[in-house]
Short mmCIF file of C-alpha atoms and ligand atoms in Angstrom, two decimals:
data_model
loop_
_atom_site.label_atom_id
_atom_site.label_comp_id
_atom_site.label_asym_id
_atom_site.label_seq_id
_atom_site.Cartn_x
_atom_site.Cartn_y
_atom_site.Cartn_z
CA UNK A 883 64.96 117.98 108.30
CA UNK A 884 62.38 115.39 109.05
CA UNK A 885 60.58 115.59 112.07
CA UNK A 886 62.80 118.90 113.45
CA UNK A 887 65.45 115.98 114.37
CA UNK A 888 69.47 116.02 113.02
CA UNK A 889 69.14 113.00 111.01
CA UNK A 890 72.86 111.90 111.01
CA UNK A 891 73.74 108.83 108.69
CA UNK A 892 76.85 107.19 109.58
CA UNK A 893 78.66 104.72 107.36
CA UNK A 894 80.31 101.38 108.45
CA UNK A 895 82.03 98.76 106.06
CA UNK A 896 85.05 97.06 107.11
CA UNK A 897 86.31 96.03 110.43
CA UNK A 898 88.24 99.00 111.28
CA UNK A 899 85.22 101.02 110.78
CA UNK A 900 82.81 99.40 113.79
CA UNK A 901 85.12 100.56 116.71
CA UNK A 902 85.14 104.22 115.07
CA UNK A 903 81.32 104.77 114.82
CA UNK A 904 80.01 102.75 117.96
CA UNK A 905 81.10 105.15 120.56
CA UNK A 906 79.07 107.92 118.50
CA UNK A 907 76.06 105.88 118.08
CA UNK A 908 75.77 105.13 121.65
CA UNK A 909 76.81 109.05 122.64
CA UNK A 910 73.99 109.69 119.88
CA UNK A 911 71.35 107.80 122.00
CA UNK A 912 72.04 110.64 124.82
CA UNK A 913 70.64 113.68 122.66
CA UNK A 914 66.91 113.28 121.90
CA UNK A 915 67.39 116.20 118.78
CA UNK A 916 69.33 113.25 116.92
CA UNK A 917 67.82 110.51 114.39
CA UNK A 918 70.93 108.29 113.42
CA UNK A 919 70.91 106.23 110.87
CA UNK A 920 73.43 103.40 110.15
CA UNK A 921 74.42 102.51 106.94
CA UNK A 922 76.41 98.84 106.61
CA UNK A 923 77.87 98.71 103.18
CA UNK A 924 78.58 94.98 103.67
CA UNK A 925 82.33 95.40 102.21
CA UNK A 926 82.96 92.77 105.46
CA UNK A 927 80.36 90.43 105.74
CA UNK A 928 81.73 87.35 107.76
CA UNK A 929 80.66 86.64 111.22
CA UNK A 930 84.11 86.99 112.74
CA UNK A 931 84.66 90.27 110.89
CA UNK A 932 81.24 92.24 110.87
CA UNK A 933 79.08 91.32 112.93
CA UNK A 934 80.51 90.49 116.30
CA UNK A 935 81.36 94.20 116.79
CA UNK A 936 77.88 94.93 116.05
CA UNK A 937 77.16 92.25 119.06
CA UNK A 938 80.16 93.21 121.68
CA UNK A 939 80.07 96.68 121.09
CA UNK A 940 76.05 96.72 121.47
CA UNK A 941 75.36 98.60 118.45
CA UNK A 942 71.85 98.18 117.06
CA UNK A 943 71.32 96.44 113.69
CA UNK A 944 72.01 98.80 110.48
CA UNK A 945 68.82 100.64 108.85
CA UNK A 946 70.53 99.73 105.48
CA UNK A 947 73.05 97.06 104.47
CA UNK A 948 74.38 97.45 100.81
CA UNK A 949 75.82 93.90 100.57
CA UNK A 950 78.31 94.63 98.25
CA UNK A 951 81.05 91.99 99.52
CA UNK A 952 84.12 91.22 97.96
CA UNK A 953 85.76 92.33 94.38
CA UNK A 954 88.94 94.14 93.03
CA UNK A 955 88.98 97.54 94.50
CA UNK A 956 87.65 99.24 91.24
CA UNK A 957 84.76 96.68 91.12
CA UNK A 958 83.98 97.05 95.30
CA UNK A 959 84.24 101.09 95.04
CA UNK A 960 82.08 101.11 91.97
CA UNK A 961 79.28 98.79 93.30
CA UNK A 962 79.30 101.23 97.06
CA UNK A 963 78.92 104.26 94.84
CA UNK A 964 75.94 103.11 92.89
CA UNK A 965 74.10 101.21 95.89
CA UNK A 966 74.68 104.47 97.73
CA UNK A 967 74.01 106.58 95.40
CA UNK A 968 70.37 104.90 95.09
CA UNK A 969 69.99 104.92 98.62
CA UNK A 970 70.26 108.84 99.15
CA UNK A 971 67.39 108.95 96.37
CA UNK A 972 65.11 107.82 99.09
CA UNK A 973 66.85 108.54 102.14
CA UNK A 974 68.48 111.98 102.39
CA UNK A 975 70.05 112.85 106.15
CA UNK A 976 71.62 116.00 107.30
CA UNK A 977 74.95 114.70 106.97
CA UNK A 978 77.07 112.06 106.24
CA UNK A 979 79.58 110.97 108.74
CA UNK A 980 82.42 108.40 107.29
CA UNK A 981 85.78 107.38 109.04
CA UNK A 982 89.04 106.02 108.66
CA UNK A 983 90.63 105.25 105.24
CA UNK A 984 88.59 102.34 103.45
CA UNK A 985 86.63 101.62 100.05
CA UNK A 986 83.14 102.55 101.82
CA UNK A 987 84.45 105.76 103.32
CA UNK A 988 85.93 107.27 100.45
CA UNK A 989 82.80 105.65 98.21
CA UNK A 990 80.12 107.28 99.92
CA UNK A 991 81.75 110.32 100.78
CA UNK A 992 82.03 110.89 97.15
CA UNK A 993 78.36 110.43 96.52
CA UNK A 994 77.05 112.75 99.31
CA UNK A 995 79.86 115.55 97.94
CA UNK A 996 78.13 115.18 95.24
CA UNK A 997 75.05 115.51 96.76
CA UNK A 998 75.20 117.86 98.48
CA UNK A 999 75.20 116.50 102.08
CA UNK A 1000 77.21 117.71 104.34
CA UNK A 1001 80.50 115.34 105.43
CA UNK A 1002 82.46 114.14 108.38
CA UNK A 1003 85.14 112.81 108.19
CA UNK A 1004 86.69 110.56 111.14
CA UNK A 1005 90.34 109.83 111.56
CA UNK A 1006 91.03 112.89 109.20
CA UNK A 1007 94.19 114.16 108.01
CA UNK A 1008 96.45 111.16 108.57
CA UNK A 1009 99.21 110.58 105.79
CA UNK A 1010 101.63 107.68 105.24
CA UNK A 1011 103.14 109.74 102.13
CA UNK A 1012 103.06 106.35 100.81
CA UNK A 1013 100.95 106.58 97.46
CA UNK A 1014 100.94 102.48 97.09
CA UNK A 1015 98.43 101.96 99.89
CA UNK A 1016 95.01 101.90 98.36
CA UNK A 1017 94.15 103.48 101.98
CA UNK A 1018 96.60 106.55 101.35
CA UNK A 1019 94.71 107.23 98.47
CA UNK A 1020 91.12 106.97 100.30
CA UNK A 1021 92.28 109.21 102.97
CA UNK A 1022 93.57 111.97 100.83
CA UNK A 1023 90.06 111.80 98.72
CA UNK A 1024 87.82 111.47 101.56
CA UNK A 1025 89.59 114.76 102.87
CA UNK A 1026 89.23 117.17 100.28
CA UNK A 1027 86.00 116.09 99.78
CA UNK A 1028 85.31 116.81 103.50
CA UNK A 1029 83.43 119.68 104.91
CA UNK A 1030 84.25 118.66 108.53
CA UNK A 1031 87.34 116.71 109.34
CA UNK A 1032 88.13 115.29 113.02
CA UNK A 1033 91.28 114.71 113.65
CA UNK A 1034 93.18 112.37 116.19
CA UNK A 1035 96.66 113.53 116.19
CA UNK A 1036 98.58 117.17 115.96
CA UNK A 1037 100.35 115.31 113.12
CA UNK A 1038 97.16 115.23 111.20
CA UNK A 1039 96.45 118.66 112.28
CA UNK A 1040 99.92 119.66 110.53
CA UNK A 1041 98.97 117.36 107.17
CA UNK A 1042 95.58 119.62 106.82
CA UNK A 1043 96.90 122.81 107.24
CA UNK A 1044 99.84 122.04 104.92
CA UNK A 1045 97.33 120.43 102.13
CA UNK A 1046 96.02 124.22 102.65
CA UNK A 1047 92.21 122.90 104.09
CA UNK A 1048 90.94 125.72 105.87
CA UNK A 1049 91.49 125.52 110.20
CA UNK A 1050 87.83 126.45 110.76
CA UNK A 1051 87.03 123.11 109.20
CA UNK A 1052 89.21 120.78 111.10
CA UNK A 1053 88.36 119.23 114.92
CA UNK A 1054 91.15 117.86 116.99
CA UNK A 1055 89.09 115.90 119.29
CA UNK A 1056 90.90 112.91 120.16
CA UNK A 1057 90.66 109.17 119.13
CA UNK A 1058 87.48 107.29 118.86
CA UNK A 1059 89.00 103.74 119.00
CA UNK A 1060 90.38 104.62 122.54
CA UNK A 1061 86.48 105.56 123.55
CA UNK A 1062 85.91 101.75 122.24
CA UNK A 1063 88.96 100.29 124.09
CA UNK A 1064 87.83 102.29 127.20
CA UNK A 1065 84.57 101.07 126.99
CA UNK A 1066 85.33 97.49 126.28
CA UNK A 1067 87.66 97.51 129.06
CA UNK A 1068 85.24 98.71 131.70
CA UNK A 1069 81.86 97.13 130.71
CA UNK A 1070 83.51 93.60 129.42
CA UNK A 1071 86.42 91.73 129.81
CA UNK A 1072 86.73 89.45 127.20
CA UNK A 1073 89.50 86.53 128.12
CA UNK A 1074 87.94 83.22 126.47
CA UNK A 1075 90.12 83.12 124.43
CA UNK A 1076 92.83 83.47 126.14
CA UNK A 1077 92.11 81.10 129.16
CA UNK A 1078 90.84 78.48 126.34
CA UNK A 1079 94.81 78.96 124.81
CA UNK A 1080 96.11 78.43 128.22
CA UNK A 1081 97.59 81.45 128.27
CA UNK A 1082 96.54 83.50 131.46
CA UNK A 1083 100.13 82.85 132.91
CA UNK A 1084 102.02 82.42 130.30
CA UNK A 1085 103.95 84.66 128.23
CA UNK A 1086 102.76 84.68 124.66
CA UNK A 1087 102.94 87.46 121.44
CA UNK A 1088 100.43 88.34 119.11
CA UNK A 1089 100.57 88.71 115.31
CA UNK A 1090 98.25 90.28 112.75
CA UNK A 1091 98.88 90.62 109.19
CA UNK A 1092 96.60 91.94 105.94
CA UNK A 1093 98.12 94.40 104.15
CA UNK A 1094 97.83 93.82 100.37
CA UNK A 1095 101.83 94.76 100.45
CA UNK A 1096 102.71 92.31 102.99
CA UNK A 1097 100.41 88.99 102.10
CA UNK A 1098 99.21 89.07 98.57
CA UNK A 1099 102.75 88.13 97.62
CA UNK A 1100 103.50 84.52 98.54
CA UNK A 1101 107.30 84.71 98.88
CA UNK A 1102 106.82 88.34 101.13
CA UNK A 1103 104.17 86.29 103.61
CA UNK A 1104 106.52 83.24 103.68
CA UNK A 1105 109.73 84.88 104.09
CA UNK A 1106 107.95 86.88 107.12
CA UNK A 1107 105.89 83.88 108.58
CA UNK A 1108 109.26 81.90 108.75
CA UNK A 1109 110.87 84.84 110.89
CA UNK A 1110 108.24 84.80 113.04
CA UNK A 1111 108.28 81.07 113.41
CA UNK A 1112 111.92 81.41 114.97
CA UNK A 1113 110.84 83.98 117.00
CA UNK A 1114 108.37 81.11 117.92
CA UNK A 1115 110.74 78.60 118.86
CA UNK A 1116 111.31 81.15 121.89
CA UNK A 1117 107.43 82.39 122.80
CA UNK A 1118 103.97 81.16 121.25
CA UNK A 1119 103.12 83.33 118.47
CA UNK A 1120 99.13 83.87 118.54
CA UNK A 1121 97.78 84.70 114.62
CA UNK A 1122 94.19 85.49 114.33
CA UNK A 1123 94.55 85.81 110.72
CA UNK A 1124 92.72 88.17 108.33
CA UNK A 1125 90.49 86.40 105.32
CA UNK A 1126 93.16 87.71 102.76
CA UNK A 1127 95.98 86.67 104.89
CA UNK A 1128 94.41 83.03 105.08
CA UNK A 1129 93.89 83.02 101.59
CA UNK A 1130 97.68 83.13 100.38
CA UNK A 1131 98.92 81.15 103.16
CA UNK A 1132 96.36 78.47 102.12
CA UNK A 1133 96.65 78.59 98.04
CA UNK A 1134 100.43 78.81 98.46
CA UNK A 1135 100.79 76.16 101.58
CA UNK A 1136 102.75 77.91 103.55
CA UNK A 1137 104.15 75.88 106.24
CA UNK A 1138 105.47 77.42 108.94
CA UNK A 1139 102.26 78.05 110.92
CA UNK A 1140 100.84 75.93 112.97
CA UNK A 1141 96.53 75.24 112.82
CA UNK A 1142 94.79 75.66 116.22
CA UNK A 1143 92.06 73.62 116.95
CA UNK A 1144 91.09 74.30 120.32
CA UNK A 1145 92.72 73.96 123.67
CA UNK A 1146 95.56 74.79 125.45
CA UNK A 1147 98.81 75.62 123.35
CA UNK A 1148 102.01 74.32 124.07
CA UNK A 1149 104.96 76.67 124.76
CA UNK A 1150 105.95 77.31 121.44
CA UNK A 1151 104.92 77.78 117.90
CA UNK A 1152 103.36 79.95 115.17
CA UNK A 1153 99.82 79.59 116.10
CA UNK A 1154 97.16 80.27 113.19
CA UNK A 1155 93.41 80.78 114.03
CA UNK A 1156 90.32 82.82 112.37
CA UNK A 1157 89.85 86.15 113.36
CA UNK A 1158 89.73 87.02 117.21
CA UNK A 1159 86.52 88.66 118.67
CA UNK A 1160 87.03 92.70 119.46
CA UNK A 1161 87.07 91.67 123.10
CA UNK A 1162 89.24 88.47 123.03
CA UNK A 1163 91.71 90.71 120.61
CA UNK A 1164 91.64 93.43 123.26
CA UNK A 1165 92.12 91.20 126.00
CA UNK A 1166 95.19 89.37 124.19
CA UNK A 1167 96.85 92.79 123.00
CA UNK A 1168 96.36 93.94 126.09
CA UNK A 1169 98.56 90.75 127.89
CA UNK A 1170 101.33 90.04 125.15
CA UNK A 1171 104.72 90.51 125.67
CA UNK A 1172 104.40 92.41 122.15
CA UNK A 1173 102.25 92.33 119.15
CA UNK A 1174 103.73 92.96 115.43
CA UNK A 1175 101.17 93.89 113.34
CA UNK A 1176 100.41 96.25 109.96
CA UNK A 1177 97.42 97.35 111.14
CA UNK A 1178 96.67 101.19 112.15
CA UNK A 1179 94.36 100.27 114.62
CA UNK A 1180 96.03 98.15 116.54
CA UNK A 1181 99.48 100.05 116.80
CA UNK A 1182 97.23 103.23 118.79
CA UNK A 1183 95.55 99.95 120.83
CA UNK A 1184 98.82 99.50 122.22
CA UNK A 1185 100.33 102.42 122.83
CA UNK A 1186 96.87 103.19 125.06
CA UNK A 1187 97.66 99.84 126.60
CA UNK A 1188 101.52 100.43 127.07
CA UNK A 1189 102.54 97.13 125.25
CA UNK A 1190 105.39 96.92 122.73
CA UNK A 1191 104.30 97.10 119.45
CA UNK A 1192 106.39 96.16 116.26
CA UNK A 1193 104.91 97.91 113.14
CA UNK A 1194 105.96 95.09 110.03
CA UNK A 1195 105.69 98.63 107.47
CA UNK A 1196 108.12 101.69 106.29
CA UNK A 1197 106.13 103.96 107.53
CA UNK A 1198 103.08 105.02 109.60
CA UNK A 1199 100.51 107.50 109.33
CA UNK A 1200 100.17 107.60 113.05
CA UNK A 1201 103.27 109.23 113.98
CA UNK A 1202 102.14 110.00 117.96
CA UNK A 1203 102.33 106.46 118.31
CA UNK A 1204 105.70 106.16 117.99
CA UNK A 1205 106.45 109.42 119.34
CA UNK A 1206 104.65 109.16 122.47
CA UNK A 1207 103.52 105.79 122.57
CA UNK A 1208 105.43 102.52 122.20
CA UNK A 1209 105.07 101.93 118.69
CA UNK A 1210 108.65 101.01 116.57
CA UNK A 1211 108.02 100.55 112.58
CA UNK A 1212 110.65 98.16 111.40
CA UNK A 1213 110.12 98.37 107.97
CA UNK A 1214 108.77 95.37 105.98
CA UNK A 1215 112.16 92.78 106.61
CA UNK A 1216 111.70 90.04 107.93
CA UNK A 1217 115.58 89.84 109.43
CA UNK A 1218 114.95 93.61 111.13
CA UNK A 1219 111.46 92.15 112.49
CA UNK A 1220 113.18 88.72 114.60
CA UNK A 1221 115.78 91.06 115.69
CA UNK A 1222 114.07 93.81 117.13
CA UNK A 1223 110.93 91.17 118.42
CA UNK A 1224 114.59 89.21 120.43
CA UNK A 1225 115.36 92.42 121.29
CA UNK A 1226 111.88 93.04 123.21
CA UNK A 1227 112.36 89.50 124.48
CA UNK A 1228 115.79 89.88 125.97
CA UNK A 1229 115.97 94.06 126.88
CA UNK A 1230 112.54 94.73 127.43
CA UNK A 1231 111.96 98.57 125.46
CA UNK A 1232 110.84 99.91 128.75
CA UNK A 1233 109.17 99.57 131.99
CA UNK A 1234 104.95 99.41 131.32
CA UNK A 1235 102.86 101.53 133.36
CA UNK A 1236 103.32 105.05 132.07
CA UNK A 1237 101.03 107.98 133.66
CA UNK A 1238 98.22 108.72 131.55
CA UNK A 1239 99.94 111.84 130.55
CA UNK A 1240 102.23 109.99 128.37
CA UNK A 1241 99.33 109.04 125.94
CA UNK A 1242 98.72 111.00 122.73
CA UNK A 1243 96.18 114.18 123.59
CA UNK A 1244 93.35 113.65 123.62
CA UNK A 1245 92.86 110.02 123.95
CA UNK A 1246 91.05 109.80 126.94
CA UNK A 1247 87.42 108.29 126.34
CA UNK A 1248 85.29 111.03 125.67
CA UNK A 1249 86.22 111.90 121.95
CA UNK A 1250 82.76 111.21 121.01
CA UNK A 1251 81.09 113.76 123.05
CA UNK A 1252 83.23 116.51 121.41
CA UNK A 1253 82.47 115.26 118.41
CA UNK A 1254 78.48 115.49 118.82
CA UNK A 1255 79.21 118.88 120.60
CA UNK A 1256 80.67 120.00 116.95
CA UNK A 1257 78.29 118.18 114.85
CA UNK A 1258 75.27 119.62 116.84
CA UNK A 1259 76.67 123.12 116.41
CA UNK A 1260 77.25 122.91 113.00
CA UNK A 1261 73.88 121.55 111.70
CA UNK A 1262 72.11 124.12 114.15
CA UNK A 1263 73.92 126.95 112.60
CA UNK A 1264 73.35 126.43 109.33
CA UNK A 1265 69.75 124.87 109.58
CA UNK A 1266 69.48 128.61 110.69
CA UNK A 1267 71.36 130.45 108.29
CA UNK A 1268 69.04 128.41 105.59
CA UNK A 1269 65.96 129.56 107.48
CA UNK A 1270 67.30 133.23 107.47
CA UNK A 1271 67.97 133.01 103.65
CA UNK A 1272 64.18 131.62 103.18
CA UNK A 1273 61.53 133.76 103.76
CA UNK A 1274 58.73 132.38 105.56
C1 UD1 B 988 90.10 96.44 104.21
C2 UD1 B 988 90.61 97.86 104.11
C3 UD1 B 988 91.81 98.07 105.03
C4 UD1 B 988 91.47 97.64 106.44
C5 UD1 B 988 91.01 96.19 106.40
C6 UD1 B 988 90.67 95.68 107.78
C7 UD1 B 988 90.30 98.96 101.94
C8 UD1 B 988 91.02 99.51 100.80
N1 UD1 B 988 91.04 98.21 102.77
O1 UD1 B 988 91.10 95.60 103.65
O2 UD1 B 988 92.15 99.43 105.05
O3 UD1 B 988 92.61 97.77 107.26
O4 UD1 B 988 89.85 96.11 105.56
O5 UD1 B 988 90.25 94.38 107.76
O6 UD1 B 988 89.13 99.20 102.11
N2 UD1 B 988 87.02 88.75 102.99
C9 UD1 B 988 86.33 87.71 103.56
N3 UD1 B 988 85.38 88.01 104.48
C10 UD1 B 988 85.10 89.28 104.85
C11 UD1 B 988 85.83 90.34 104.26
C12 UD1 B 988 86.79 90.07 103.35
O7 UD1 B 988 86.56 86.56 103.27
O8 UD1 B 988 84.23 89.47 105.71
C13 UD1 B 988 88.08 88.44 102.01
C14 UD1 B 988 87.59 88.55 100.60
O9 UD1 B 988 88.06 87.48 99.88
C15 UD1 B 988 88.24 89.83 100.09
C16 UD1 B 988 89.48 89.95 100.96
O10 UD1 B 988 89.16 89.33 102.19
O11 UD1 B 988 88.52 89.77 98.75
C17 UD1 B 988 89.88 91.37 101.18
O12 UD1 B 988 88.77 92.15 101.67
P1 UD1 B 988 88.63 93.70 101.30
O13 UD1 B 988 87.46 94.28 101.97
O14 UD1 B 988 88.72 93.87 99.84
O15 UD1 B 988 89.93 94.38 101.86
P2 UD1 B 988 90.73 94.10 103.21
O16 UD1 B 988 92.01 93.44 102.85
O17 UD1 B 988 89.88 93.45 104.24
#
């Protein structure tokens, strides 16, 4: 250990990543024993989705960026592994901590297993039993290659033990993008963008799509966009859409959404923009009348938040969310989506305002101070079993 200090290197890549490691890299700055170390693999790499979260949620620039970009999922994997790989020749921490479900977690996790280095794993233990997400397959790998595994959910908790991964390894510590949202909420409320859509009165809903399932195919993303755009006629539809989202819609033409340029929307239509900042997409989730989305992320946003959410999937691995929260998943029809989205319009799906008791465990802000509380504990311990074993 260099220096007598935990030197803890945490990987980001994709979006999803940045609101999972910034509340430990700030709780990081509060224990002077700590030397993090920030690894970007540079699997997202435009402005919109990289590095405004490193700018809203104040998180110093990465020690390392692997620039790997874009490729087929074989090509992106392969191309993390052996820039990572080269890095931990000359840089070798205490541990690795990874989290969620994507290329760079499962990528690097794999290279310090087989290192040697210690892992965390964040967001561990969720399962969609659905074997055709690429992300299913990350999570599963990233797990059993895991020698710590921090959970967010009991359902998660239940998935481990039944995989047969020993208790003492797993943490149930709670949810680290609700320490973001917390955050974000108190320090900045970002509404730009939704006083520049002329939408601070007005009722609006919010749409994100990117699952390879639901917009590589050109008839799935049209046949969906076009329910939407009825459910548009009623209520402006806000879509900060995802690069590979954008993609099909543009190569194919797809014309049922509407291009915003700027200003004020009118009261209707499908409205299509780049991706939103982490603040102006909290502030809008946190305002709509309901948001449909695929995302994971976003469907534990707003159950914190109390707004309807409509999950456009057949399943979920976050199950709390629709247990205790005020998730729905409606399966991936596009008839099922208008009806239940009329549905919220008409007979809203309950009153907001819950007591904080009616959120998931856990999810209260400080899961990032249990975490270092474990990951402290854990490197102390067996930095002294090692010195026991060597004799001085
Ligand atoms: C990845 C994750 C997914 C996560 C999502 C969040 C995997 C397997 N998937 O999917 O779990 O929910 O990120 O966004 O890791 N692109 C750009 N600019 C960028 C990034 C991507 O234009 O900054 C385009 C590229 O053309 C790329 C495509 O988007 O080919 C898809 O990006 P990729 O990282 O492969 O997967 P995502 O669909 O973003």
């Amino acid at each position: 250990m260099g220096n007598n200090r935990l030197r803890i290197m945490s990987i980001v890549g994709a979006r999803p990543n940045m609101m999972k490691v910034a509340p430990l890299l700030t709780e990081f700055r509060l224990h002077e024993e700590i030397e993090p170390i920030l690894v970007h693999t540079g699997q997202h790499y435009d402005y919109l989705m990289s590095q405004v979260f490193f700018d809203q949620l104040r998180v110093p620039p990465p020690d390392y960026n692997l620039g790997v970009g874009s490729g087929t999922h074989y090509g992106q994997t392969a191309e993390i592994i052996r820039k990572f790989g080269d890095l931990l020749q000359h840089d070798r921490p205490d541990m690795l901590l990874v989290a969620g479900d994507v290329n760079s977690t499962f990528a690097c996790a794999l290279v310090a297993a087989k290192e040697r280095i210690p892992v965390a794993h964040l967001e561990a233990g969720l399962r969609s039993f659905d074997r055709s997400m690429p992300e299913e397959i990350n999570r599963i790998l990233t797990d059993a290659l895991a020698d710590l595994l921090f959970t967010t959910e009991e359902s998660a908790n239940l998935n481990l033990a039944n995989e047969g991964v020993a208790p003492d390894k797993v943490f149930f510590v709670g949810n680290l993008v609700i320490d973001s949202l917390v955050r974000a909420l108190k320090i900045a409320p970002g509404h730009r963008l939704r006083a520049e859509l002329g939408l601070t009165t007005k009722p609006y809903a919010v749409l994100t799509l990117h699952r390879p399932s639901n917009v590589d195919h050109a008839d799935q993303l049209s046949r969906t966009l076009d329910a939407v755009a009825e459910l548009a006629q009623r209520i402006p539809v806000i879509f900060p859409a995802h690069p590979r989202t954008s993609q099909t819609i543009k190569t194919a033409q797809i014309g049922a959404v509407r291009h915003w340029e700027g200003g004020s929307l009118p009261a209707a239509g499908l409205w299509m923009m780049p991706p939103a900042s982490y603040l102006d997409f909290l502030d809008l989730i946190q305002h709509a009348v309901m948001v449909i989305t695929d995302s994971g992320g976003v469907q534990e946003e707003t159950t914190y938040l109390d707004v309807p959410c409509l999950t456009y999937r057949d399943n979920t691995e976050r199950p709390v969310t629709v247990s205790s929260g005020t998730n729905k998943v409606v399966g991936c029809d596009p008839h099922r989506l208008l009806l239940s989205a009329l549905e919220i319009l008409e007979h809203p799906l309950y009153t907001r305002g819950k007591p904080a008791s009616l959120c998931p465990p856990l999810w209260d802000g400080q899961t990032a101070p249990r975490i270092v509380r474990v990951l402290k504990q854990t490197l102390q311990r067996d930095l002294a079993s090692t010195a026991e074993r060597v004799p001085l």
